[in-house]
């Protein structure tokens, strides 16, 4: 994962997928993304919303990479009473068309009140 700056308190993070197999694979659409907390990975707030973008089938050769951009905002941008900030451990990621999730560590503070400060995810694209 790489993070790039944007407007104050807004973050764009590249979620990188790598084909670690010995054969090609394809990815299409959006990954499922949620913030999680605690040792058992309890979901915080609602899942990330799908942002508009063009969905394409991305073919990955062994060792190749694709990415999806996550757009998040600092919880401090919202009044504490309307956000109910909590510490999260990171993200639960479901690659497109998969039912098994992957945990990505990214400790931060996010809003726990449903519907407030929802993250956004863009569709899978080529490259890291």
PDB file of C-alpha atoms in Angstrom:
ATOM      1  CA  UNK A   1       0.000   0.000   0.000  1.00  0.00           C
ATOM      2  CA  UNK A   2       1.230   3.474  -0.792  1.00  0.00           C
ATOM      3  CA  UNK A   3      -0.257   6.725   0.430  1.00  0.00           C
ATOM      4  CA  UNK A   4      -0.375  10.008  -1.411  1.00  0.00           C
ATOM      5  CA  UNK A   5      -1.593  13.375  -0.216  1.00  0.00           C
ATOM      6  CA  UNK A   6      -4.640  15.227  -1.447  1.00  0.00           C
ATOM      7  CA  UNK A   7      -6.724  18.011   0.095  1.00  0.00           C
ATOM      8  CA  UNK A   8      -6.104  18.638   3.784  1.00  0.00           C
ATOM      9  CA  UNK A   9      -7.256  15.587   5.708  1.00  0.00           C
ATOM     10  CA  UNK A  10      -7.980  13.574   2.541  1.00  0.00           C
ATOM     11  CA  UNK A  11      -5.808  10.578   1.667  1.00  0.00           C
ATOM     12  CA  UNK A  12      -5.439   8.525  -1.510  1.00  0.00           C
ATOM     13  CA  UNK A  13      -3.947   5.101  -0.879  1.00  0.00           C
ATOM     14  CA  UNK A  14      -3.040   2.555  -3.549  1.00  0.00           C
ATOM     15  CA  UNK A  15      -4.124  -0.935  -2.553  1.00  0.00           C
ATOM     16  CA  UNK A  16      -1.799  -3.155  -4.625  1.00  0.00           C
ATOM     17  CA  UNK A  17      -2.701  -6.692  -5.749  1.00  0.00           C
ATOM     18  CA  UNK A  18       0.141  -8.989  -6.905  1.00  0.00           C
ATOM     19  CA  UNK A  19      -0.265 -12.272  -8.815  1.00  0.00           C
ATOM     20  CA  UNK A  20       1.909 -14.596  -6.711  1.00  0.00           C
ATOM     21  CA  UNK A  21       0.892 -17.735  -8.611  1.00  0.00           C
ATOM     22  CA  UNK A  22       2.676 -19.443 -11.495  1.00  0.00           C
ATOM     23  CA  UNK A  23      -0.156 -18.674 -13.947  1.00  0.00           C
ATOM     24  CA  UNK A  24      -2.044 -15.611 -15.179  1.00  0.00           C
ATOM     25  CA  UNK A  25      -5.201 -14.378 -13.493  1.00  0.00           C
ATOM     26  CA  UNK A  26      -7.736 -11.605 -14.034  1.00  0.00           C
ATOM     27  CA  UNK A  27      -9.310  -9.001 -11.781  1.00  0.00           C
ATOM     28  CA  UNK A  28     -12.471  -7.062 -12.612  1.00  0.00           C
ATOM     29  CA  UNK A  29     -14.430  -4.435 -10.733  1.00  0.00           C
ATOM     30  CA  UNK A  30     -14.043  -3.321  -7.157  1.00  0.00           C
ATOM     31  CA  UNK A  31     -12.520  -4.898  -4.064  1.00  0.00           C
ATOM     32  CA  UNK A  32     -14.653  -4.926  -0.929  1.00  0.00           C
ATOM     33  CA  UNK A  33     -13.076  -2.761   1.786  1.00  0.00           C
ATOM     34  CA  UNK A  34     -13.953  -2.153   5.452  1.00  0.00           C
ATOM     35  CA  UNK A  35     -12.164  -0.730   8.463  1.00  0.00           C
ATOM     36  CA  UNK A  36     -11.717  -3.223  11.294  1.00  0.00           C
ATOM     37  CA  UNK A  37     -10.769  -3.055  14.959  1.00  0.00           C
ATOM     38  CA  UNK A  38      -9.939  -5.470  17.764  1.00  0.00           C
ATOM     39  CA  UNK A  39      -8.207  -8.836  17.652  1.00  0.00           C
ATOM     40  CA  UNK A  40     -11.206 -10.487  15.980  1.00  0.00           C
ATOM     41  CA  UNK A  41     -11.468  -7.901  13.167  1.00  0.00           C
ATOM     42  CA  UNK A  42     -14.812  -6.322  14.063  1.00  0.00           C
ATOM     43  CA  UNK A  43     -16.018  -4.065  11.245  1.00  0.00           C
ATOM     44  CA  UNK A  44     -16.171  -0.344  12.004  1.00  0.00           C
ATOM     45  CA  UNK A  45     -18.819   1.789  10.287  1.00  0.00           C
ATOM     46  CA  UNK A  46     -20.182   0.865   6.852  1.00  0.00           C
ATOM     47  CA  UNK A  47     -18.059  -0.673   4.080  1.00  0.00           C
ATOM     48  CA  UNK A  48     -16.278   1.633   1.652  1.00  0.00           C
ATOM     49  CA  UNK A  49     -18.502   3.032  -1.099  1.00  0.00           C
ATOM     50  CA  UNK A  50     -17.757   2.337  -4.751  1.00  0.00           C
ATOM     51  CA  UNK A  51     -16.647   5.522  -6.462  1.00  0.00           C
ATOM     52  CA  UNK A  52     -17.419   6.089 -10.112  1.00  0.00           C
ATOM     53  CA  UNK A  53     -14.857   4.784 -12.532  1.00  0.00           C
ATOM     54  CA  UNK A  54     -14.485   2.545 -15.532  1.00  0.00           C
ATOM     55  CA  UNK A  55     -14.417  -1.150 -14.718  1.00  0.00           C
ATOM     56  CA  UNK A  56     -11.984  -3.099 -16.887  1.00  0.00           C
ATOM     57  CA  UNK A  57     -10.765  -6.686 -16.873  1.00  0.00           C
ATOM     58  CA  UNK A  58      -7.135  -6.554 -15.781  1.00  0.00           C
ATOM     59  CA  UNK A  59      -5.016  -9.560 -16.771  1.00  0.00           C
ATOM     60  CA  UNK A  60      -2.061 -10.224 -14.504  1.00  0.00           C
ATOM     61  CA  UNK A  61       0.890 -12.387 -15.481  1.00  0.00           C
ATOM     62  CA  UNK A  62       2.760 -14.067 -12.615  1.00  0.00           C
ATOM     63  CA  UNK A  63       4.461 -11.344 -10.574  1.00  0.00           C
ATOM     64  CA  UNK A  64       2.425  -8.528 -12.178  1.00  0.00           C
ATOM     65  CA  UNK A  65       0.469  -5.979 -10.173  1.00  0.00           C
ATOM     66  CA  UNK A  66      -2.814  -4.084 -10.292  1.00  0.00           C
ATOM     67  CA  UNK A  67      -4.237  -1.576  -7.831  1.00  0.00           C
ATOM     68  CA  UNK A  68      -7.366   0.076  -6.508  1.00  0.00           C
ATOM     69  CA  UNK A  69      -7.287   3.553  -4.986  1.00  0.00           C
ATOM     70  CA  UNK A  70      -8.821   4.085  -1.547  1.00  0.00           C
ATOM     71  CA  UNK A  71     -10.004   7.592  -0.654  1.00  0.00           C
ATOM     72  CA  UNK A  72     -10.284   8.327   3.051  1.00  0.00           C
ATOM     73  CA  UNK A  73     -10.640  11.398   5.247  1.00  0.00           C
ATOM     74  CA  UNK A  74      -9.212  12.166   8.663  1.00  0.00           C
ATOM     75  CA  UNK A  75     -11.715  11.581  11.454  1.00  0.00           C
ATOM     76  CA  UNK A  76     -10.589  14.912  12.919  1.00  0.00           C
ATOM     77  CA  UNK A  77     -12.409  16.617  10.006  1.00  0.00           C
ATOM     78  CA  UNK A  78     -15.683  15.755  11.788  1.00  0.00           C
ATOM     79  CA  UNK A  79     -17.038  16.853  15.187  1.00  0.00           C
ATOM     80  CA  UNK A  80     -16.379  14.055  17.714  1.00  0.00           C
ATOM     81  CA  UNK A  81     -20.067  13.811  18.651  1.00  0.00           C
ATOM     82  CA  UNK A  82     -21.077  13.273  15.020  1.00  0.00           C
ATOM     83  CA  UNK A  83     -18.187  10.903  14.286  1.00  0.00           C
ATOM     84  CA  UNK A  84     -17.547   8.876  17.469  1.00  0.00           C
ATOM     85  CA  UNK A  85     -13.841   8.320  16.636  1.00  0.00           C
ATOM     86  CA  UNK A  86     -12.268   4.923  17.378  1.00  0.00           C
ATOM     87  CA  UNK A  87      -8.884   3.349  16.741  1.00  0.00           C
ATOM     88  CA  UNK A  88      -8.890   0.884  13.856  1.00  0.00           C
ATOM     89  CA  UNK A  89      -6.259  -1.776  13.131  1.00  0.00           C
ATOM     90  CA  UNK A  90      -6.530  -1.554   9.362  1.00  0.00           C
ATOM     91  CA  UNK A  91      -8.585  -2.828   6.441  1.00  0.00           C
ATOM     92  CA  UNK A  92     -10.457  -6.026   5.621  1.00  0.00           C
ATOM     93  CA  UNK A  93     -10.097  -6.486   1.870  1.00  0.00           C
ATOM     94  CA  UNK A  94     -12.083  -8.813  -0.378  1.00  0.00           C
ATOM     95  CA  UNK A  95     -10.445  -9.021  -3.821  1.00  0.00           C
ATOM     96  CA  UNK A  96     -13.032  -8.833  -6.631  1.00  0.00           C
ATOM     97  CA  UNK A  97     -15.136 -12.013  -6.922  1.00  0.00           C
ATOM     98  CA  UNK A  98     -13.501 -13.598  -3.853  1.00  0.00           C
ATOM     99  CA  UNK A  99     -15.129 -14.673  -0.594  1.00  0.00           C
ATOM    100  CA  UNK A 100     -11.924 -14.927   1.464  1.00  0.00           C
ATOM    101  CA  UNK A 101     -10.658 -11.681   2.934  1.00  0.00           C
ATOM    102  CA  UNK A 102      -7.168 -10.322   3.496  1.00  0.00           C
ATOM    103  CA  UNK A 103      -6.197  -8.112   6.452  1.00  0.00           C
ATOM    104  CA  UNK A 104      -4.022  -5.054   5.730  1.00  0.00           C
ATOM    105  CA  UNK A 105      -2.541  -3.321   8.763  1.00  0.00           C
ATOM    106  CA  UNK A 106      -3.055   0.455   8.792  1.00  0.00           C
ATOM    107  CA  UNK A 107      -3.577   1.736  12.345  1.00  0.00           C
ATOM    108  CA  UNK A 108      -5.485   5.023  12.400  1.00  0.00           C
ATOM    109  CA  UNK A 109      -8.513   6.743  13.886  1.00  0.00           C
ATOM    110  CA  UNK A 110     -11.814   6.604  11.996  1.00  0.00           C
ATOM    111  CA  UNK A 111     -15.471   7.437  12.630  1.00  0.00           C
ATOM    112  CA  UNK A 112     -17.582   4.637  14.059  1.00  0.00           C
ATOM    113  CA  UNK A 113     -20.992   6.286  13.623  1.00  0.00           C
ATOM    114  CA  UNK A 114     -22.743   4.586  10.693  1.00  0.00           C
ATOM    115  CA  UNK A 115     -22.730   6.611   7.493  1.00  0.00           C
ATOM    116  CA  UNK A 116     -20.242   9.265   8.695  1.00  0.00           C
ATOM    117  CA  UNK A 117     -16.883   9.673   6.930  1.00  0.00           C
ATOM    118  CA  UNK A 118     -17.255   6.636   4.685  1.00  0.00           C
ATOM    119  CA  UNK A 119     -14.224   5.610   2.678  1.00  0.00           C
ATOM    120  CA  UNK A 120     -14.434   5.287  -1.096  1.00  0.00           C
ATOM    121  CA  UNK A 121     -12.828   2.738  -3.420  1.00  0.00           C
ATOM    122  CA  UNK A 122     -12.136   3.040  -7.144  1.00  0.00           C
ATOM    123  CA  UNK A 123     -12.183   0.067  -9.546  1.00  0.00           C
ATOM    124  CA  UNK A 124      -9.132  -2.122 -10.112  1.00  0.00           C
ATOM    125  CA  UNK A 125      -6.631  -0.630 -12.591  1.00  0.00           C
ATOM    126  CA  UNK A 126      -3.370  -1.805 -14.164  1.00  0.00           C
ATOM    127  CA  UNK A 127       0.010  -1.336 -12.504  1.00  0.00           C
ATOM    128  CA  UNK A 128       1.168  -0.809  -8.920  1.00  0.00           C
TER     129      UNK A 128
END
